Amino acid sequence: MDMVLQLWGGSFYLINKMCFSLAEGRGESRKRQLKLWGWGIYILGVPAWVTILILKHNWIAASIEAGGIPSMALGLFSVYRNNGKNHGALDGVATVCTYGFMVLGAGFSLYDYHGLNSVSQVLEIGVMVGFLMGSYYLAKERHIGWLFFMLMNGSMGTLMLLQEKPILAFQQGVSLCFVMYGFMRAIGTSLDGEKEIMIR
């Protein structure tokens, strides 16, 4: 069962990063299609990750995976509606969940472990901040989300290595490569757009 969960969670999250990174710099129609696939696949990978993390007693990481669903839904809805505008209630729910789960997850871990007593807790905090903030900012079409995803991938990859989950550790390393590629493409596209405006 463990292997099935690793393959499910790892492959879905890797496909998500591939779709997101390949969407950067594409034409609007192709970009939209890749982002729709990316957000949808991301959501479908959540149950496997939450299960794996709960089984390993990674309470912070498990809570933020679940808490990130509204941000993912916001990203999917924004792309589906083909705009990056504020979506009222959904935007509010995503914001509250992003910050709320960060506080709740960290608070529960500190209570349960009587403080910050393990390397895994520190890594989970990195995953928490990277995942929730990365999902939120990418859903809002802000490039800083890629940097938070780098933090998430590095922290989660190290955590999975320590907990002897080689498939997930490898997936996080490959995902990090796609995240870096996506960030460079996003920055390059922004700079090209600014140059065009200056020329005009």
CSV table of C-alpha atoms in Angstrom, one decimal:
chain,number,residue,atom,x,y,z
A,1,MET,CA,0.0,0.0,0.0
A,2,ASP,CA,2.9,2.3,0.9
A,3,MET,CA,4.4,2.0,-2.6
A,4,VAL,CA,1.0,2.7,-4.3
A,5,LEU,CA,0.6,5.8,-2.2
A,6,GLN,CA,4.1,7.0,-3.0
A,7,LEU,CA,3.6,6.4,-6.8
A,8,TRP,CA,0.2,8.1,-6.7
A,9,GLY,CA,1.2,11.1,-4.7
A,10,GLY,CA,4.6,11.5,-6.3
A,11,SER,CA,3.5,11.2,-9.9
A,12,PHE,CA,0.5,13.5,-9.5
A,13,TYR,CA,2.5,16.2,-7.9
A,14,LEU,CA,5.3,15.8,-10.5
A,15,ILE,CA,2.9,16.1,-13.4
A,16,ASN,CA,1.5,19.2,-11.7
A,17,LYS,CA,4.9,20.9,-11.6
A,18,MET,CA,5.6,19.8,-15.2
A,19,CYS,CA,2.3,21.4,-16.4
A,20,PHE,CA,2.9,24.6,-14.5
A,21,SER,CA,6.5,25.1,-15.6
A,22,LEU,CA,5.7,24.3,-19.3
A,23,ALA,CA,2.8,26.7,-19.2
A,24,GLU,CA,5.1,29.7,-18.6
A,25,GLY,CA,5.8,31.6,-21.8
A,26,ARG,CA,3.3,29.8,-23.9
A,27,GLY,CA,0.4,31.2,-25.9
A,28,GLU,CA,-2.7,32.0,-23.9
A,29,SER,CA,-4.7,29.0,-25.1
A,30,ARG,CA,-1.9,26.5,-24.4
A,31,LYS,CA,-1.0,28.1,-21.1
A,32,ARG,CA,-4.6,28.0,-19.9
A,33,GLN,CA,-4.9,24.3,-20.9
A,34,LEU,CA,-1.7,23.3,-19.1
A,35,LYS,CA,-2.7,25.2,-16.0
A,36,LEU,CA,-6.1,23.6,-15.9
A,37,TRP,CA,-4.5,20.2,-16.0
A,38,GLY,CA,-1.9,21.3,-13.4
A,39,TRP,CA,-4.4,22.5,-10.8
A,40,GLY,CA,-6.8,19.5,-11.3
A,41,ILE,CA,-4.0,16.9,-11.0
A,42,TYR,CA,-2.6,18.7,-8.0
A,43,ILE,CA,-6.0,18.4,-6.2
A,44,LEU,CA,-6.3,14.7,-7.1
A,45,GLY,CA,-2.8,14.0,-5.6
A,46,VAL,CA,-3.8,15.4,-2.2
A,47,PRO,CA,-5.4,12.3,-0.6
A,48,ALA,CA,-2.3,10.2,-1.2
A,49,TRP,CA,0.0,12.8,0.3
A,50,VAL,CA,-2.2,13.4,3.4
A,51,THR,CA,-2.4,9.7,4.0
A,52,ILE,CA,1.4,9.2,3.8
A,53,LEU,CA,2.1,12.1,6.1
A,54,ILE,CA,-0.5,11.1,8.7
A,55,LEU,CA,0.9,7.5,8.7
A,56,LYS,CA,4.4,9.1,9.5
A,57,HIS,CA,2.9,11.5,12.1
A,58,ASN,CA,3.9,14.5,10.1
A,59,TRP,CA,1.0,16.6,11.4
A,60,ILE,CA,2.2,19.9,10.2
A,61,ALA,CA,2.7,18.8,6.6
A,62,ALA,CA,-0.5,16.7,6.6
A,63,SER,CA,-2.6,19.7,7.8
A,64,ILE,CA,-1.2,22.1,5.2
A,65,GLU,CA,-1.7,19.6,2.4
A,66,ALA,CA,-5.4,19.6,3.3
A,67,GLY,CA,-5.4,23.3,4.0
A,68,GLY,CA,-4.1,24.1,0.6
A,69,ILE,CA,-7.1,22.7,-1.2
A,70,PRO,CA,-9.0,26.1,-1.3
A,71,SER,CA,-5.9,27.8,-2.8
A,72,MET,CA,-5.8,25.0,-5.4
A,73,ALA,CA,-9.5,25.4,-6.1
A,74,LEU,CA,-8.9,29.2,-6.4
A,75,GLY,CA,-6.2,28.5,-9.0
A,76,LEU,CA,-8.4,26.1,-10.9
A,77,PHE,CA,-11.3,28.5,-10.9
A,78,SER,CA,-9.2,31.5,-11.9
A,79,VAL,CA,-7.8,29.6,-14.9
A,80,TYR,CA,-11.2,28.2,-15.8
A,81,ARG,CA,-12.7,31.7,-15.7
A,82,ASN,CA,-9.6,32.9,-17.6
A,83,ASN,CA,-8.8,35.8,-15.3
A,84,GLY,CA,-6.7,36.5,-12.2
A,85,LYS,CA,-9.3,38.7,-10.6
A,86,ASN,CA,-10.5,38.5,-7.0
A,87,HIS,CA,-13.2,35.8,-6.7
A,88,GLY,CA,-14.9,37.1,-3.5
A,89,ALA,CA,-15.8,34.3,-1.1
A,90,LEU,CA,-13.4,31.8,-2.7
A,91,ASP,CA,-10.5,34.2,-2.4
A,92,GLY,CA,-11.4,34.9,1.2
A,93,VAL,CA,-11.6,31.2,2.1
A,94,ALA,CA,-8.3,30.5,0.4
A,95,THR,CA,-6.6,33.4,2.3
A,96,VAL,CA,-8.1,32.3,5.7
A,97,CYS,CA,-7.1,28.7,5.1
A,98,THR,CA,-3.6,29.6,3.9
A,99,TYR,CA,-2.8,31.6,7.1
A,100,GLY,CA,-5.1,29.6,9.4
A,101,PHE,CA,-3.6,26.2,8.6
A,102,MET,CA,-0.1,27.6,8.9
A,103,VAL,CA,-0.8,28.7,12.5
A,104,LEU,CA,-2.9,25.6,13.5
A,105,GLY,CA,-0.4,23.1,12.0
A,106,ALA,CA,2.6,24.7,13.7
A,107,GLY,CA,0.7,25.2,16.9
A,108,PHE,CA,-0.4,21.6,17.1
A,109,SER,CA,3.0,20.3,16.4
A,110,LEU,CA,4.6,22.5,19.1
A,111,TYR,CA,2.0,21.3,21.6
A,112,ASP,CA,2.2,17.7,20.6
A,113,TYR,CA,6.0,17.5,20.7
A,114,HIS,CA,6.4,20.0,23.6
A,115,GLY,CA,8.3,22.5,21.5
A,116,LEU,CA,10.4,22.4,18.5
A,117,ASN,CA,12.4,19.2,19.2
A,118,SER,CA,13.1,17.5,15.9
A,119,VAL,CA,14.6,18.0,12.5
A,120,SER,CA,11.4,16.7,10.9
A,121,GLN,CA,9.4,19.6,12.5
A,122,VAL,CA,11.7,22.2,11.1
A,123,LEU,CA,11.5,20.6,7.6
A,124,GLU,CA,7.7,20.4,8.0
A,125,ILE,CA,7.6,24.1,8.7
A,126,GLY,CA,9.6,24.7,5.5
A,127,VAL,CA,7.0,22.5,3.6
A,128,MET,CA,4.1,24.3,5.2
A,129,VAL,CA,5.3,27.8,4.3
A,130,GLY,CA,6.5,26.8,0.8
A,131,PHE,CA,3.3,24.8,-0.1
A,132,LEU,CA,0.7,27.2,1.2
A,133,MET,CA,2.3,30.4,0.1
A,134,GLY,CA,3.4,28.9,-3.2
A,135,SER,CA,0.0,27.6,-4.0
A,136,TYR,CA,-1.6,30.9,-2.9
A,137,TYR,CA,0.7,33.2,-4.9
A,138,LEU,CA,0.6,31.0,-8.1
A,139,ALA,CA,-3.2,31.0,-7.9
A,140,LYS,CA,-2.9,34.8,-7.9
A,141,GLU,CA,-0.5,34.7,-10.9
A,142,ARG,CA,2.4,36.0,-8.8
A,143,HIS,CA,5.9,34.7,-9.7
A,144,ILE,CA,7.0,34.7,-6.1
A,145,GLY,CA,5.0,31.5,-5.7
A,146,TRP,CA,7.8,29.6,-7.6
A,147,LEU,CA,10.3,30.6,-4.9
A,148,PHE,CA,8.1,29.3,-2.1
A,149,PHE,CA,7.7,26.0,-4.1
A,150,MET,CA,11.5,25.7,-4.2
A,151,LEU,CA,11.5,25.9,-0.4
A,152,MET,CA,8.7,23.3,-0.3
A,153,ASN,CA,10.4,20.9,-2.6
A,154,GLY,CA,13.8,21.1,-0.8
A,155,SER,CA,12.2,20.7,2.6
A,156,MET,CA,9.8,17.8,1.6
A,157,GLY,CA,12.6,16.0,-0.4
A,158,THR,CA,14.9,16.1,2.7
A,159,LEU,CA,12.0,14.9,5.0
A,160,MET,CA,11.2,12.0,2.6
A,161,LEU,CA,14.8,11.0,2.6
A,162,LEU,CA,15.0,11.0,6.3
A,163,GLN,CA,11.8,8.9,6.5
A,164,GLU,CA,13.0,6.4,3.9
A,165,LYS,CA,10.5,7.3,1.1
A,166,PRO,CA,12.9,7.1,-1.8
A,167,ILE,CA,10.3,7.5,-4.6
A,168,LEU,CA,8.9,10.7,-3.0
A,169,ALA,CA,12.4,12.0,-2.3
A,170,PHE,CA,13.3,11.4,-6.0
A,171,GLN,CA,10.0,13.0,-7.2
A,172,GLN,CA,10.7,16.1,-5.1
A,173,GLY,CA,14.2,16.5,-6.6
A,174,VAL,CA,12.8,16.2,-10.2
A,175,SER,CA,9.9,18.6,-9.2
A,176,LEU,CA,12.5,21.1,-8.0
A,177,CYS,CA,14.1,21.1,-11.5
A,178,PHE,CA,10.7,21.9,-13.0
A,179,VAL,CA,10.0,24.6,-10.4
A,180,MET,CA,13.3,26.3,-11.2
A,181,TYR,CA,12.6,26.1,-14.9
A,182,GLY,CA,9.1,27.6,-14.4
A,183,PHE,CA,10.5,30.4,-12.3
A,184,MET,CA,13.1,31.3,-15.0
A,185,ARG,CA,10.5,31.2,-17.7
A,186,ALA,CA,8.1,33.4,-15.7
A,187,ILE,CA,10.8,35.9,-15.0
A,188,GLY,CA,12.0,35.8,-18.7
A,189,THR,CA,8.4,36.4,-19.9
A,190,SER,CA,7.9,39.3,-17.5
A,191,LEU,CA,11.2,40.9,-18.7
A,192,ASP,CA,10.2,40.5,-22.3
A,193,GLY,CA,6.9,42.1,-21.7
A,194,GLU,CA,8.5,45.1,-20.0
A,195,LYS,CA,10.9,45.5,-22.9
A,196,GLU,CA,8.0,45.6,-25.4
A,197,ILE,CA,6.3,48.2,-23.3
A,198,MET,CA,9.4,50.3,-23.2
A,199,ILE,CA,10.0,50.0,-27.0
A,200,ARG,CA,6.4,51.1,-27.6
